[in-house]
């Protein structure tokens, strides 16, 4: 692979938006081994670059994946350890969709050697870029807010019961950012009257939030997992809904801005 497996734009503020499940690309050789279900890349965090378009004007650095999480999940540990022990695991190189549908044709799932190659070709470059940009922002500003942008279908019985709250903040039970930042975000959620929400509920932050968030070292990480029903159609072809997005986007912007202000 010769192309860069991510999109990146450096900013001027101590704010870094990471969108590790934005990608939809699947290499042609791999696509030929995958099921029709896999080729819809249904579990993409659709349109989040568009939803977070406000961040560029805030001076944020923005990093987004090019390749689908079906190739490799950038928000899982490199050793594939479960983030939520006792719950269904979606995996570093998933073999099934969130709905439990097979992603590979019979006998075509990747072996350990192929998974190691994907780790080197796709996972490691994204994390190297995360590490470089966090270091650059810290050198310039002394601290950084790493905002992990995610979205998911609102009803997925294989992964959680019932309907997920609309907006889900994860800070690994307060470990990945200073209390003032989490409190600032929560105040914005409490002030809204349109959306259900949770803080450190079903989603507490994935590998990136947990691994990089280190408030004692000036790195404050917050994950927002949004129900896709708040801004798009959850069924194929997964269209962006301006009428829905126009309502939720200002709240997302206020949350990001509140956390950035609390960072000082």
Short mmCIF file of C-alpha atoms in Angstrom, two decimals:
data_model
loop_
_atom_site.label_atom_id
_atom_site.label_comp_id
_atom_site.label_asym_id
_atom_site.label_seq_id
_atom_site.Cartn_x
_atom_site.Cartn_y
_atom_site.Cartn_z
CA UNK A 1 0.00 0.00 0.00
CA UNK A 2 1.45 3.36 -1.04
CA UNK A 3 -1.33 5.83 -0.21
CA UNK A 4 -1.87 7.41 3.20
CA UNK A 5 -4.70 5.57 4.98
CA UNK A 6 -6.18 8.72 6.48
CA UNK A 7 -7.20 12.30 5.76
CA UNK A 8 -5.59 14.98 7.92
CA UNK A 9 -5.63 18.74 8.25
CA UNK A 10 -3.59 20.54 10.89
CA UNK A 11 -5.20 23.35 12.84
CA UNK A 12 -4.08 26.21 15.04
CA UNK A 13 -6.02 25.55 18.26
CA UNK A 14 -5.47 23.00 21.07
CA UNK A 15 -8.38 20.98 19.67
CA UNK A 16 -8.01 17.71 17.77
CA UNK A 17 -10.99 15.90 16.20
CA UNK A 18 -10.43 12.21 15.43
CA UNK A 19 -12.94 10.22 13.32
CA UNK A 20 -11.51 6.69 13.15
CA UNK A 21 -14.61 5.03 11.67
CA UNK A 22 -15.23 7.55 8.89
CA UNK A 23 -13.64 5.41 6.17
CA UNK A 24 -15.59 3.50 3.53
CA UNK A 25 -12.81 2.17 1.29
CA UNK A 26 -12.06 -1.54 1.03
CA UNK A 27 -9.09 -2.64 -1.11
CA UNK A 28 -10.26 -4.46 -4.25
CA UNK A 29 -8.45 -7.71 -3.41
CA UNK A 30 -10.17 -7.82 -0.05
CA UNK A 31 -13.56 -6.75 -1.37
CA UNK A 32 -13.67 -9.80 -3.65
CA UNK A 33 -13.54 -12.04 -0.56
CA UNK A 34 -16.32 -10.28 1.29
CA UNK A 35 -20.08 -10.74 1.36
CA UNK A 36 -22.58 -8.34 -0.21
CA UNK A 37 -23.44 -7.21 3.32
CA UNK A 38 -19.83 -6.21 3.96
CA UNK A 39 -19.70 -4.21 0.74
CA UNK A 40 -22.42 -1.85 1.99
CA UNK A 41 -20.01 -0.89 4.84
CA UNK A 42 -23.14 -0.35 6.95
CA UNK A 43 -21.25 0.12 10.23
CA UNK A 44 -19.45 3.23 9.00
CA UNK A 45 -19.71 6.35 11.17
CA UNK A 46 -21.39 8.06 8.23
CA UNK A 47 -21.03 11.76 7.35
CA UNK A 48 -19.23 12.82 10.52
CA UNK A 49 -16.79 14.95 8.54
CA UNK A 50 -19.83 16.90 7.36
CA UNK A 51 -21.43 17.06 10.79
CA UNK A 52 -18.19 18.32 12.34
CA UNK A 53 -17.49 20.82 9.55
CA UNK A 54 -17.74 23.60 12.16
CA UNK A 55 -14.50 22.39 13.77
CA UNK A 56 -12.25 23.81 11.05
CA UNK A 57 -13.42 27.35 11.86
CA UNK A 58 -12.60 26.63 15.52
CA UNK A 59 -8.98 25.97 14.50
CA UNK A 60 -9.18 22.22 15.12
CA UNK A 61 -6.87 19.64 13.65
CA UNK A 62 -8.99 16.96 11.98
CA UNK A 63 -8.00 13.33 11.35
CA UNK A 64 -10.28 10.84 9.60
CA UNK A 65 -9.85 7.27 8.38
CA UNK A 66 -10.02 6.42 4.68
CA UNK A 67 -10.53 2.67 5.06
CA UNK A 68 -13.54 0.89 6.49
CA UNK A 69 -13.56 -0.53 9.99
CA UNK A 70 -14.26 -3.84 8.21
CA UNK A 71 -10.62 -3.74 7.06
CA UNK A 72 -9.39 -2.99 10.58
CA UNK A 73 -10.92 -1.14 13.51
CA UNK A 74 -8.66 1.77 14.42
CA UNK A 75 -10.42 2.19 17.76
CA UNK A 76 -9.55 -1.26 19.10
CA UNK A 77 -6.38 -2.29 20.97
CA UNK A 78 -3.64 -3.77 18.79
CA UNK A 79 -3.80 -7.00 20.82
CA UNK A 80 -7.60 -7.13 20.26
CA UNK A 81 -8.32 -7.22 24.00
CA UNK A 82 -12.00 -6.62 24.76
CA UNK A 83 -12.91 -3.05 25.77
CA UNK A 84 -16.11 -4.23 27.45
CA UNK A 85 -15.48 -7.64 29.06
CA UNK A 86 -18.59 -9.78 29.20
CA UNK A 87 -20.28 -7.98 26.31
CA UNK A 88 -20.30 -8.80 22.61
CA UNK A 89 -16.92 -7.98 21.08
CA UNK A 90 -16.77 -6.45 17.61
CA UNK A 91 -13.04 -7.03 17.19
CA UNK A 92 -9.94 -5.57 15.58
CA UNK A 93 -10.59 -7.31 12.23
CA UNK A 94 -14.29 -8.10 12.56
CA UNK A 95 -15.76 -11.21 10.96
CA UNK A 96 -19.37 -10.12 11.47
CA UNK A 97 -21.34 -6.89 11.20
CA UNK A 98 -22.91 -5.22 14.23
CA UNK A 99 -26.06 -7.18 13.38
CA UNK A 100 -24.18 -10.47 13.36
CA UNK A 101 -24.09 -10.94 9.57
CA UNK A 102 -20.93 -12.56 8.14
CA UNK A 103 -18.53 -10.18 6.43
CA UNK A 104 -16.49 -12.83 4.60
CA UNK A 105 -17.29 -15.55 2.12
CA UNK A 106 -16.81 -19.09 3.41
CA UNK A 107 -13.16 -19.71 4.30
CA UNK A 108 -12.05 -16.18 3.34
CA UNK A 109 -11.64 -14.55 6.77
CA UNK A 110 -8.15 -13.17 7.48
CA UNK A 111 -5.63 -15.34 9.30
CA UNK A 112 -3.23 -14.07 11.96
CA UNK A 113 -0.55 -13.11 9.41
CA UNK A 114 -2.99 -11.04 7.38
CA UNK A 115 -4.31 -9.32 10.49
CA UNK A 116 -0.73 -8.40 11.41
CA UNK A 117 -0.23 -6.88 7.94
CA UNK A 118 -3.40 -4.82 8.30
CA UNK A 119 -2.21 -3.64 11.68
CA UNK A 120 1.01 -2.39 10.11
CA UNK A 121 -0.57 -0.94 6.95
CA UNK A 122 -3.69 0.77 8.33
CA UNK A 123 -3.83 0.84 12.13
CA UNK A 124 -0.28 1.93 12.91
CA UNK A 125 -0.16 4.93 10.51
CA UNK A 126 -3.36 6.37 12.01
CA UNK A 127 -1.99 6.03 15.52
CA UNK A 128 1.37 7.42 14.52
CA UNK A 129 -0.44 10.50 13.20
CA UNK A 130 -2.47 10.78 16.41
CA UNK A 131 0.74 10.64 18.44
CA UNK A 132 2.55 13.21 16.28
CA UNK A 133 -0.29 15.69 16.27
CA UNK A 134 -0.95 15.42 20.00
CA UNK A 135 2.75 16.10 20.59
CA UNK A 136 2.74 19.06 18.20
CA UNK A 137 -0.32 20.65 19.78
CA UNK A 138 1.05 20.11 23.29
CA UNK A 139 4.35 21.72 22.29
CA UNK A 140 2.47 24.75 20.94
CA UNK A 141 -0.21 25.14 23.62
CA UNK A 142 0.77 23.03 26.63
CA UNK A 143 -2.38 20.90 26.44
CA UNK A 144 -4.84 19.41 23.96
CA UNK A 145 -8.49 18.36 23.79
CA UNK A 146 -8.80 15.14 21.78
CA UNK A 147 -12.45 14.78 20.74
CA UNK A 148 -13.32 11.33 19.46
CA UNK A 149 -16.23 11.60 17.01
CA UNK A 150 -18.39 8.48 16.59
CA UNK A 151 -21.90 7.46 15.56
CA UNK A 152 -23.87 4.23 15.53
CA UNK A 153 -27.30 2.87 14.64
CA UNK A 154 -29.72 3.60 17.46
CA UNK A 155 -31.02 0.01 17.78
CA UNK A 156 -28.58 -2.93 17.66
CA UNK A 157 -29.85 -5.85 19.76
CA UNK A 158 -26.57 -7.74 19.39
CA UNK A 159 -24.68 -4.91 21.12
CA UNK A 160 -27.14 -3.29 23.54
CA UNK A 161 -30.70 -3.52 24.78
CA UNK A 162 -33.43 -1.24 23.48
CA UNK A 163 -32.67 2.13 21.92
CA UNK A 164 -29.40 3.83 22.75
CA UNK A 165 -29.57 7.37 24.20
CA UNK A 166 -29.16 9.93 21.43
CA UNK A 167 -25.86 11.34 22.70
CA UNK A 168 -23.34 9.28 24.68
CA UNK A 169 -20.28 10.83 26.30
CA UNK A 170 -17.39 8.56 27.26
CA UNK A 171 -14.42 9.46 29.43
CA UNK A 172 -13.70 6.03 30.95
CA UNK A 173 -15.56 7.04 34.10
CA UNK A 174 -13.76 10.38 34.29
CA UNK A 175 -10.23 9.07 33.82
CA UNK A 176 -9.47 10.55 30.38
CA UNK A 177 -10.14 14.26 30.95
CA UNK A 178 -10.17 16.78 33.77
CA UNK A 179 -13.49 16.99 35.66
CA UNK A 180 -14.07 20.55 34.47
CA UNK A 181 -14.23 19.43 30.83
CA UNK A 182 -16.70 16.63 31.46
CA UNK A 183 -18.82 18.94 33.60
CA UNK A 184 -18.85 21.58 30.87
CA UNK A 185 -20.08 19.07 28.30
CA UNK A 186 -22.67 17.72 30.71
CA UNK A 187 -24.06 21.22 31.34
CA UNK A 188 -24.73 21.56 27.61
CA UNK A 189 -26.49 18.20 27.60
CA UNK A 190 -28.59 19.15 30.64
CA UNK A 191 -29.61 22.43 28.98
CA UNK A 192 -30.89 20.71 25.84
CA UNK A 193 -34.50 19.61 25.76
CA UNK A 194 -34.51 17.63 22.54
CA UNK A 195 -32.18 14.67 23.02
CA UNK A 196 -31.67 11.84 25.45
CA UNK A 197 -28.13 11.41 26.69
CA UNK A 198 -25.79 9.48 28.95
CA UNK A 199 -22.33 10.03 30.40
CA UNK A 200 -20.20 6.88 30.79
CA UNK A 201 -23.17 4.63 30.19
CA UNK A 202 -23.06 1.85 27.59
CA UNK A 203 -20.17 3.66 25.86
CA UNK A 204 -17.29 4.80 28.06
CA UNK A 205 -14.80 5.60 25.31
CA UNK A 206 -12.94 3.28 22.99
CA UNK A 207 -9.26 2.46 22.76
CA UNK A 208 -8.23 5.89 21.45
CA UNK A 209 -9.98 7.77 24.25
CA UNK A 210 -8.64 5.44 26.91
CA UNK A 211 -5.11 5.11 25.52
CA UNK A 212 -4.38 8.74 24.73
CA UNK A 213 -6.44 10.50 27.38
CA UNK A 214 -4.03 11.50 30.16
CA UNK A 215 -5.14 14.69 31.87
CA UNK A 216 -2.11 14.68 34.15
CA UNK A 217 0.03 15.05 31.04
CA UNK A 218 -2.22 17.68 29.44
CA UNK A 219 -4.10 15.36 27.06
CA UNK A 220 -7.86 15.44 27.67
CA UNK A 221 -9.86 12.91 25.66
CA UNK A 222 -13.66 12.79 25.28
CA UNK A 223 -15.69 10.47 23.06
CA UNK A 224 -19.11 11.34 21.69
CA UNK A 225 -21.08 8.36 20.36
CA UNK A 226 -24.17 9.71 18.58
CA UNK A 227 -27.22 7.80 17.47
CA UNK A 228 -27.28 8.08 13.70
CA UNK A 229 -31.02 8.72 13.89
CA UNK A 230 -30.17 12.22 15.14
CA UNK A 231 -28.73 13.32 11.79
CA UNK A 232 -29.20 10.72 9.02
CA UNK A 233 -31.18 7.78 7.69
CA UNK A 234 -30.09 4.58 9.41
CA UNK A 235 -31.02 2.37 6.46
CA UNK A 236 -29.28 1.99 3.09
CA UNK A 237 -28.16 4.19 1.37
CA UNK A 238 -27.57 5.99 4.69
CA UNK A 239 -28.39 9.49 3.52
CA UNK A 240 -27.52 12.67 5.41
CA UNK A 241 -30.61 14.48 6.67
CA UNK A 242 -30.21 18.25 6.68
CA UNK A 243 -33.45 18.65 8.63
CA UNK A 244 -32.17 16.43 11.46
CA UNK A 245 -28.52 17.46 11.33
CA UNK A 246 -29.49 21.13 11.44
CA UNK A 247 -30.98 20.55 14.88
CA UNK A 248 -28.27 18.42 16.49
CA UNK A 249 -25.17 20.01 14.97
CA UNK A 250 -25.40 23.23 17.03
CA UNK A 251 -25.57 21.18 20.23
CA UNK A 252 -22.52 19.14 19.22
CA UNK A 253 -20.69 22.37 18.47
CA UNK A 254 -21.65 23.81 21.86
CA UNK A 255 -20.36 20.69 23.61
CA UNK A 256 -17.02 20.83 21.81
CA UNK A 257 -16.73 24.57 22.44
CA UNK A 258 -17.62 24.18 26.12
CA UNK A 259 -14.96 21.52 26.63
CA UNK A 260 -12.38 23.62 24.76
CA UNK A 261 -13.23 26.67 26.89
CA UNK A 262 -12.93 24.61 30.08
CA UNK A 263 -9.49 23.52 28.90
CA UNK A 264 -8.51 27.18 28.95
#
